[in-house]
């Protein structure tokens, strides 16, 4: 999502009907709605991004009894300008795992190890892992099954003929743009944001039933959080469980997470669905565990948690345009990005600078949790990637 704070303010205004000139004055704004209005504000987002549980409805993902211990390795020699780079790229917390050991860990802006940070669209990568586990469980027959096989409500609309694979690759072909235009004529993405996340009046995936079709499924890449919301809906129907308990049982506990995580929830209180496309929150080290598991081809402390074949498929990048020869960010796997030109490297990426960067060639995982202002400053992602490369170059010495 790329909704600037002024856009969110406009969205809230659009939610309220104007008072009659002869009627009573409007009621004061709901303070909870007001908090959500300012969630992305650049002057307080560093704080907000680690306190989402105080702002939104949530669904707990419980940890298990066994924690995957992260060994400590020799302290990494960070680049000389690390502190300046961390400030330039709005870093809240950063973790470096090299050769399976934590070699650098940094908490800034009064963050602490116990904080649970919003991942934004890094949650999409987690949802893709859950699809792989549901496939292993036999709850999903094939990722080439049509999504309407699991969610019949999607028959006859834009998602008719769309497969689970198409959703994983962001190639559904539906008429949806990741564009947040508010005001008198809000875009579809803006309407969903206003009603599902800010006002909790509907579920994020509800409008998938009525969205139209723009192109043939599979024909082109189109980044769409709605696709991942539909994936979450498919998972609920296929497994017969809500995402939070299913993830706890099949991923979070086997992962050996050190703390409970939680999803932000959409829709009316008590009946909303976990926000599978942007709503997961966890500790820095637990995001590191996800990255290390991916680096280890699905293994945790020698145990296979996610099938190796699934991790291989998920991290195999499909170019946006096979005829183009662009060096960076020109390909996508299963809800995971090619971030740079490093051979074999890939990244979970979230709004405002959230990264789980996996670099197999150097056996390294870097987790960076940030608070980029909105709109995103020009060049800040490129600056972030340069920093990752500098850190890895130092590890090789």
Short mmCIF file of C-alpha atoms in Angstrom, two decimals:
data_model
loop_
_atom_site.label_atom_id
_atom_site.label_comp_id
_atom_site.label_asym_id
_atom_site.label_seq_id
_atom_site.Cartn_x
_atom_site.Cartn_y
_atom_site.Cartn_z
CA UNK A 1 0.00 0.00 0.00
CA UNK A 2 1.16 3.53 -0.71
CA UNK A 3 -1.47 5.70 0.95
CA UNK A 4 -0.01 9.00 2.08
CA UNK A 5 -1.30 10.43 5.32
CA UNK A 6 -3.28 13.10 3.49
CA UNK A 7 -4.97 10.36 1.50
CA UNK A 8 -5.93 8.53 4.69
CA UNK A 9 -7.34 11.73 6.14
CA UNK A 10 -9.39 12.16 2.99
CA UNK A 11 -10.58 8.58 3.26
CA UNK A 12 -11.91 9.21 6.74
CA UNK A 13 -13.71 12.31 5.59
CA UNK A 14 -15.32 10.26 2.84
CA UNK A 15 -16.60 7.78 5.43
CA UNK A 16 -18.69 10.44 7.18
CA UNK A 17 -21.94 11.75 5.78
CA UNK A 18 -22.24 15.56 5.94
CA UNK A 19 -24.48 16.88 8.70
CA UNK A 20 -27.64 18.70 7.72
CA UNK A 21 -27.40 22.49 8.05
CA UNK A 22 -30.48 22.34 10.30
CA UNK A 23 -29.54 19.17 12.17
CA UNK A 24 -27.36 18.61 15.22
CA UNK A 25 -23.59 19.06 14.98
CA UNK A 26 -21.64 15.94 13.99
CA UNK A 27 -20.40 13.68 16.75
CA UNK A 28 -16.70 13.86 17.65
CA UNK A 29 -14.54 11.51 15.65
CA UNK A 30 -14.06 8.04 17.14
CA UNK A 31 -10.59 8.21 18.78
CA UNK A 32 -9.72 4.71 17.55
CA UNK A 33 -10.49 5.75 13.99
CA UNK A 34 -8.37 8.83 14.56
CA UNK A 35 -5.41 6.68 15.61
CA UNK A 36 -5.77 4.64 12.44
CA UNK A 37 -5.93 7.86 10.47
CA UNK A 38 -2.46 8.80 11.72
CA UNK A 39 -0.88 5.34 11.57
CA UNK A 40 1.44 6.25 8.69
CA UNK A 41 2.22 9.82 9.76
CA UNK A 42 5.95 10.33 9.29
CA UNK A 43 6.46 12.09 12.61
CA UNK A 44 5.08 9.19 14.68
CA UNK A 45 5.24 6.12 12.43
CA UNK A 46 8.41 4.83 14.11
CA UNK A 47 6.30 4.41 17.24
CA UNK A 48 3.11 3.31 15.52
CA UNK A 49 4.78 0.55 13.54
CA UNK A 50 5.62 -1.31 16.75
CA UNK A 51 2.31 -0.64 18.49
CA UNK A 52 -0.29 -1.79 15.96
CA UNK A 53 -2.00 -3.92 18.61
CA UNK A 54 -3.10 -0.71 20.34
CA UNK A 55 -4.59 0.66 17.12
CA UNK A 56 -6.31 -2.27 15.37
CA UNK A 57 -8.26 -5.44 16.01
CA UNK A 58 -5.82 -8.36 16.10
CA UNK A 59 -5.64 -12.15 15.84
CA UNK A 60 -2.92 -13.85 17.90
CA UNK A 61 -0.56 -16.39 16.35
CA UNK A 62 0.61 -18.37 19.37
CA UNK A 63 4.19 -19.56 19.74
CA UNK A 64 5.03 -23.05 20.91
CA UNK A 65 6.97 -24.36 23.88
CA UNK A 66 10.19 -24.95 21.98
CA UNK A 67 12.21 -21.94 20.78
CA UNK A 68 14.70 -22.24 17.93
CA UNK A 69 17.86 -20.87 19.56
CA UNK A 70 19.76 -18.40 17.45
CA UNK A 71 23.45 -18.80 18.19
CA UNK A 72 25.67 -15.74 18.45
CA UNK A 73 28.65 -15.53 16.12
CA UNK A 74 31.67 -13.25 15.99
CA UNK A 75 30.54 -9.61 15.84
CA UNK A 76 30.37 -8.34 12.28
CA UNK A 77 32.52 -5.39 11.28
CA UNK A 78 29.83 -3.05 10.02
CA UNK A 79 30.58 -0.42 7.34
CA UNK A 80 32.16 2.75 8.72
CA UNK A 81 29.12 4.82 7.79
CA UNK A 82 26.62 2.33 9.24
CA UNK A 83 25.06 4.76 11.72
CA UNK A 84 24.60 7.47 9.10
CA UNK A 85 23.19 4.91 6.62
CA UNK A 86 20.80 3.57 9.26
CA UNK A 87 19.52 7.09 9.92
CA UNK A 88 19.29 7.97 6.22
CA UNK A 89 17.22 4.86 5.59
CA UNK A 90 14.93 5.35 8.62
CA UNK A 91 15.97 2.18 10.45
CA UNK A 92 14.02 1.02 13.51
CA UNK A 93 15.80 -2.31 13.95
CA UNK A 94 18.29 -4.41 12.02
CA UNK A 95 19.48 -8.01 12.31
CA UNK A 96 22.29 -9.78 10.43
CA UNK A 97 22.53 -13.57 10.47
CA UNK A 98 25.63 -15.05 8.86
CA UNK A 99 26.48 -18.76 8.65
CA UNK A 100 23.47 -19.44 10.86
CA UNK A 101 24.56 -17.12 13.66
CA UNK A 102 23.53 -13.65 14.75
CA UNK A 103 26.50 -11.37 14.08
CA UNK A 104 24.80 -7.97 14.44
CA UNK A 105 21.62 -6.73 16.10
CA UNK A 106 20.58 -3.10 16.46
CA UNK A 107 17.50 -1.49 18.02
CA UNK A 108 17.01 2.22 17.41
CA UNK A 109 14.49 4.97 18.24
CA UNK A 110 13.77 3.39 21.63
CA UNK A 111 12.73 0.09 20.09
CA UNK A 112 13.52 -3.02 22.15
CA UNK A 113 13.86 -6.76 21.37
CA UNK A 114 10.38 -7.42 22.77
CA UNK A 115 8.67 -5.07 20.29
CA UNK A 116 6.48 -6.63 17.64
CA UNK A 117 6.81 -4.74 14.37
CA UNK A 118 4.36 -4.45 11.49
CA UNK A 119 5.62 -6.28 8.40
CA UNK A 120 3.21 -4.72 5.89
CA UNK A 121 3.58 -6.72 2.66
CA UNK A 122 6.24 -9.05 4.05
CA UNK A 123 3.08 -10.80 5.28
CA UNK A 124 2.46 -11.82 1.67
CA UNK A 125 5.53 -14.07 1.78
CA UNK A 126 4.23 -15.69 4.97
CA UNK A 127 0.87 -16.32 3.29
CA UNK A 128 2.67 -18.03 0.41
CA UNK A 129 4.43 -20.31 2.91
CA UNK A 130 1.04 -21.24 4.38
CA UNK A 131 -0.20 -22.15 0.90
CA UNK A 132 2.75 -24.55 0.57
CA UNK A 133 1.91 -26.12 3.92
CA UNK A 134 -1.77 -26.50 2.99
CA UNK A 135 -0.63 -28.20 -0.21
CA UNK A 136 1.55 -30.57 1.83
CA UNK A 137 -1.40 -31.27 4.13
CA UNK A 138 -3.57 -32.22 1.15
CA UNK A 139 -5.98 -29.38 1.94
CA UNK A 140 -5.16 -27.84 -1.44
CA UNK A 141 -5.07 -30.31 -4.29
CA UNK A 142 -2.95 -28.28 -6.71
CA UNK A 143 -1.90 -24.66 -7.06
CA UNK A 144 -3.33 -24.86 -10.56
CA UNK A 145 -6.81 -25.37 -9.11
CA UNK A 146 -9.17 -22.44 -9.75
CA UNK A 147 -9.72 -20.31 -6.67
CA UNK A 148 -13.47 -20.61 -7.17
CA UNK A 149 -13.13 -24.32 -6.37
CA UNK A 150 -12.41 -23.28 -2.79
CA UNK A 151 -14.38 -20.02 -2.68
CA UNK A 152 -17.52 -20.52 -4.82
CA UNK A 153 -18.52 -16.90 -4.17
CA UNK A 154 -15.87 -15.93 -6.73
CA UNK A 155 -17.59 -17.67 -9.64
CA UNK A 156 -18.83 -15.42 -12.40
CA UNK A 157 -16.61 -12.44 -11.59
CA UNK A 158 -13.11 -11.26 -12.33
CA UNK A 159 -11.58 -14.15 -10.39
CA UNK A 160 -13.39 -16.76 -12.50
CA UNK A 161 -10.70 -18.88 -14.17
CA UNK A 162 -7.94 -17.56 -11.90
CA UNK A 163 -5.77 -20.25 -10.31
CA UNK A 164 -3.95 -20.27 -6.99
CA UNK A 165 -0.71 -20.07 -8.97
CA UNK A 166 -1.90 -16.89 -10.67
CA UNK A 167 -2.52 -15.35 -7.25
CA UNK A 168 0.87 -16.43 -5.92
CA UNK A 169 2.56 -14.79 -8.92
CA UNK A 170 0.35 -11.65 -8.90
CA UNK A 171 -1.00 -12.52 -12.33
CA UNK A 172 -4.73 -12.77 -11.67
CA UNK A 173 -5.67 -10.35 -14.44
CA UNK A 174 -8.42 -8.70 -12.38
CA UNK A 175 -9.25 -5.02 -12.78
CA UNK A 176 -7.50 -3.81 -9.63
CA UNK A 177 -4.79 -1.20 -9.28
CA UNK A 178 -2.64 -0.78 -6.18
CA UNK A 179 -3.51 2.91 -6.32
CA UNK A 180 -4.95 4.77 -3.36
CA UNK A 181 -6.95 7.70 -4.71
CA UNK A 182 -9.31 9.14 -2.11
CA UNK A 183 -11.70 12.06 -2.29
CA UNK A 184 -14.96 12.37 -4.20
CA UNK A 185 -14.25 9.42 -6.51
CA UNK A 186 -12.08 6.98 -4.56
CA UNK A 187 -10.36 4.11 -6.34
CA UNK A 188 -11.27 0.51 -5.53
CA UNK A 189 -8.11 0.10 -3.45
CA UNK A 190 -8.98 3.25 -1.51
CA UNK A 191 -12.53 2.04 -0.84
CA UNK A 192 -11.25 -1.28 0.45
CA UNK A 193 -8.72 0.49 2.66
CA UNK A 194 -11.33 2.85 4.06
CA UNK A 195 -13.98 0.27 4.76
CA UNK A 196 -11.96 -2.82 5.70
CA UNK A 197 -8.97 -1.46 7.60
CA UNK A 198 -9.90 2.01 8.84
CA UNK A 199 -13.63 1.64 9.56
CA UNK A 200 -13.86 -2.18 9.92
CA UNK A 201 -17.10 -2.22 7.93
CA UNK A 202 -16.19 -5.01 5.51
CA UNK A 203 -13.52 -7.62 4.91
CA UNK A 204 -10.59 -6.89 2.61
CA UNK A 205 -11.44 -9.71 0.21
CA UNK A 206 -15.18 -9.02 0.01
CA UNK A 207 -14.94 -6.91 -3.14
CA UNK A 208 -13.15 -9.72 -4.95
CA UNK A 209 -16.65 -11.05 -5.61
CA UNK A 210 -17.57 -8.08 -7.79
CA UNK A 211 -14.27 -6.92 -9.29
CA UNK A 212 -14.02 -7.21 -13.09
CA UNK A 213 -11.39 -8.70 -15.35
CA UNK A 214 -8.73 -6.59 -17.08
CA UNK A 215 -6.54 -9.20 -18.81
CA UNK A 216 -6.37 -12.95 -19.20
CA UNK A 217 -5.16 -14.73 -16.04
CA UNK A 218 -1.42 -15.34 -16.17
CA UNK A 219 -0.79 -12.86 -18.97
CA UNK A 220 0.92 -10.10 -17.00
CA UNK A 221 2.24 -9.16 -13.58
CA UNK A 222 0.09 -6.70 -11.63
CA UNK A 223 0.90 -6.16 -7.97
CA UNK A 224 -2.41 -6.46 -6.10
CA UNK A 225 -2.91 -6.88 -2.37
CA UNK A 226 -6.43 -8.04 -3.23
CA UNK A 227 -4.87 -11.18 -4.77
CA UNK A 228 -3.20 -12.03 -1.45
CA UNK A 229 -6.44 -11.34 0.42
CA UNK A 230 -8.10 -13.92 -1.83
CA UNK A 231 -5.24 -16.34 -1.06
CA UNK A 232 -6.07 -15.91 2.61
CA UNK A 233 -9.72 -16.64 1.86
CA UNK A 234 -8.74 -19.78 -0.06
CA UNK A 235 -6.61 -20.92 2.87
CA UNK A 236 -9.49 -20.46 5.31
CA UNK A 237 -11.84 -22.50 3.15
CA UNK A 238 -9.29 -25.18 2.25
CA UNK A 239 -8.05 -25.77 5.79
CA UNK A 240 -11.31 -25.13 7.62
CA UNK A 241 -9.38 -22.88 10.02
CA UNK A 242 -8.74 -19.22 10.51
CA UNK A 243 -5.26 -18.17 9.41
CA UNK A 244 -3.97 -17.38 12.90
CA UNK A 245 -4.49 -20.83 14.47
CA UNK A 246 -3.44 -22.59 11.26
CA UNK A 247 -0.26 -20.54 11.07
CA UNK A 248 0.44 -21.13 14.75
CA UNK A 249 0.15 -24.89 14.40
CA UNK A 250 1.81 -25.36 11.03
CA UNK A 251 4.43 -22.61 10.84
CA UNK A 252 4.98 -20.42 13.92
CA UNK A 253 5.35 -23.22 16.46
CA UNK A 254 7.46 -25.49 14.20
CA UNK A 255 9.57 -22.43 13.35
CA UNK A 256 10.46 -22.13 17.03
CA UNK A 257 9.36 -18.51 17.27
CA UNK A 258 10.32 -16.87 20.55
CA UNK A 259 7.12 -14.83 20.95
CA UNK A 260 3.51 -14.73 19.83
CA UNK A 261 2.90 -12.86 16.61
CA UNK A 262 -0.38 -11.32 15.51
CA UNK A 263 -2.34 -10.35 12.44
CA UNK A 264 -4.22 -7.09 12.12
CA UNK A 265 -7.84 -8.02 11.43
CA UNK A 266 -10.30 -6.50 8.99
CA UNK A 267 -14.06 -6.34 8.92
CA UNK A 268 -16.61 -6.08 11.74
CA UNK A 269 -15.37 -6.78 15.27
CA UNK A 270 -15.32 -10.47 16.08
CA UNK A 271 -15.89 -11.69 12.53
CA UNK A 272 -13.06 -10.09 10.56
CA UNK A 273 -10.45 -12.00 8.62
CA UNK A 274 -6.72 -11.83 9.26
CA UNK A 275 -5.11 -9.36 6.86
CA UNK A 276 -3.06 -11.88 4.92
CA UNK A 277 -1.60 -9.30 2.56
CA UNK A 278 -0.17 -6.70 4.93
CA UNK A 279 -1.06 -7.30 8.55
CA UNK A 280 1.45 -9.58 10.30
CA UNK A 281 3.44 -8.37 13.33
CA UNK A 282 6.37 -10.07 15.06
CA UNK A 283 9.69 -9.56 16.80
CA UNK A 284 12.81 -8.76 14.81
CA UNK A 285 14.42 -12.10 15.68
CA UNK A 286 11.34 -14.04 14.63
CA UNK A 287 11.41 -12.38 11.21
CA UNK A 288 15.07 -13.44 11.20
CA UNK A 289 14.00 -17.02 11.86
CA UNK A 290 11.74 -16.89 8.79
CA UNK A 291 14.64 -15.67 6.67
CA UNK A 292 17.00 -18.32 8.05
CA UNK A 293 14.44 -21.04 7.41
CA UNK A 294 14.13 -19.87 3.79
CA UNK A 295 17.91 -19.79 3.44
CA UNK A 296 17.99 -23.36 4.78
CA UNK A 297 15.44 -24.49 2.17
CA UNK A 298 12.65 -24.85 4.71
CA UNK A 299 14.64 -26.44 7.52
CA UNK A 300 14.65 -25.32 11.16
CA UNK A 301 17.40 -26.71 13.39
CA UNK A 302 17.69 -29.71 11.08
CA UNK A 303 13.92 -30.31 10.84
CA UNK A 304 12.03 -29.82 7.58
CA UNK A 305 9.25 -27.33 8.43
CA UNK A 306 8.31 -26.11 4.96
CA UNK A 307 8.87 -28.53 2.04
CA UNK A 308 12.15 -27.85 0.26
CA UNK A 309 10.41 -28.12 -3.09
CA UNK A 310 8.00 -25.36 -2.06
CA UNK A 311 10.76 -23.00 -0.96
CA UNK A 312 12.52 -23.63 -4.28
CA UNK A 313 9.35 -22.87 -6.26
CA UNK A 314 8.50 -19.82 -4.16
CA UNK A 315 11.94 -18.27 -4.58
CA UNK A 316 12.27 -18.98 -8.30
CA UNK A 317 11.84 -15.60 -9.94
CA UNK A 318 9.54 -15.13 -12.94
CA UNK A 319 10.55 -12.07 -15.02
CA UNK A 320 7.89 -9.45 -15.59
CA UNK A 321 8.93 -9.21 -19.22
CA UNK A 322 11.06 -12.15 -20.43
CA UNK A 323 12.42 -10.04 -23.30
CA UNK A 324 13.74 -7.29 -21.03
CA UNK A 325 17.19 -7.38 -19.47
CA UNK A 326 16.80 -5.19 -16.42
CA UNK A 327 19.21 -5.78 -13.55
CA UNK A 328 16.95 -5.25 -10.51
CA UNK A 329 13.39 -5.65 -9.25
CA UNK A 330 12.24 -7.09 -12.55
CA UNK A 331 10.95 -10.46 -11.33
CA UNK A 332 8.69 -12.02 -8.74
CA UNK A 333 8.33 -15.49 -7.22
CA UNK A 334 5.47 -16.65 -5.01
CA UNK A 335 4.77 -13.42 -3.11
CA UNK A 336 8.49 -12.66 -2.92
CA UNK A 337 10.68 -10.22 -4.83
CA UNK A 338 13.90 -10.13 -6.76
CA UNK A 339 15.36 -7.05 -5.09
CA UNK A 340 18.73 -6.73 -6.83
CA UNK A 341 21.03 -8.36 -9.37
CA UNK A 342 22.75 -10.63 -6.82
CA UNK A 343 22.53 -14.22 -8.12
CA UNK A 344 19.97 -16.22 -6.17
CA UNK A 345 19.10 -13.41 -3.75
CA UNK A 346 15.48 -12.59 -2.93
CA UNK A 347 13.50 -10.56 -0.43
CA UNK A 348 10.22 -10.24 1.37
CA UNK A 349 9.37 -6.53 1.14
CA UNK A 350 6.87 -4.38 3.00
CA UNK A 351 5.68 -0.79 2.78
CA UNK A 352 7.83 1.83 4.52
CA UNK A 353 11.04 -0.18 4.37
CA UNK A 354 10.44 -3.66 5.79
CA UNK A 355 12.83 -6.30 4.41
CA UNK A 356 13.82 -9.91 4.94
CA UNK A 357 16.75 -10.10 2.53
CA UNK A 358 18.16 -13.56 1.83
CA UNK A 359 21.57 -13.80 0.15
CA UNK A 360 22.44 -17.49 -0.37
CA UNK A 361 25.83 -16.84 -1.98
CA UNK A 362 27.17 -15.44 1.31
CA UNK A 363 24.90 -17.53 3.58
CA UNK A 364 23.41 -14.33 4.97
CA UNK A 365 20.02 -13.04 6.09
CA UNK A 366 19.43 -9.34 6.79
CA UNK A 367 16.20 -8.14 8.40
CA UNK A 368 15.59 -4.39 8.29
CA UNK A 369 12.51 -2.87 9.90
CA UNK A 370 12.10 0.76 8.96
CA UNK A 371 9.85 3.79 9.15
CA UNK A 372 10.10 5.38 5.71
CA UNK A 373 7.90 8.46 5.50
CA UNK A 374 5.01 8.39 3.06
CA UNK A 375 5.34 9.15 0.20
CA UNK A 376 8.53 7.15 0.00
CA UNK A 377 11.64 9.34 -0.41
CA UNK A 378 13.30 9.02 -3.81
CA UNK A 379 16.22 6.63 -3.81
CA UNK A 380 15.75 5.28 -0.28
CA UNK A 381 15.30 1.67 -1.42
CA UNK A 382 18.40 1.84 -3.61
CA UNK A 383 20.30 3.32 -0.66
CA UNK A 384 19.02 0.48 1.51
CA UNK A 385 20.18 -2.16 -0.97
CA UNK A 386 23.62 -0.56 -1.22
CA UNK A 387 23.85 -0.86 2.54
CA UNK A 388 22.95 -4.55 2.40
CA UNK A 389 25.72 -5.10 -0.14
CA UNK A 390 28.23 -3.21 2.00
CA UNK A 391 27.33 -5.30 5.06
CA UNK A 392 27.75 -8.53 3.09
CA UNK A 393 31.03 -7.35 1.60
CA UNK A 394 32.32 -6.81 5.16
CA UNK A 395 31.28 -10.32 6.17
CA UNK A 396 33.37 -11.80 3.37
CA UNK A 397 36.60 -10.25 4.63
#
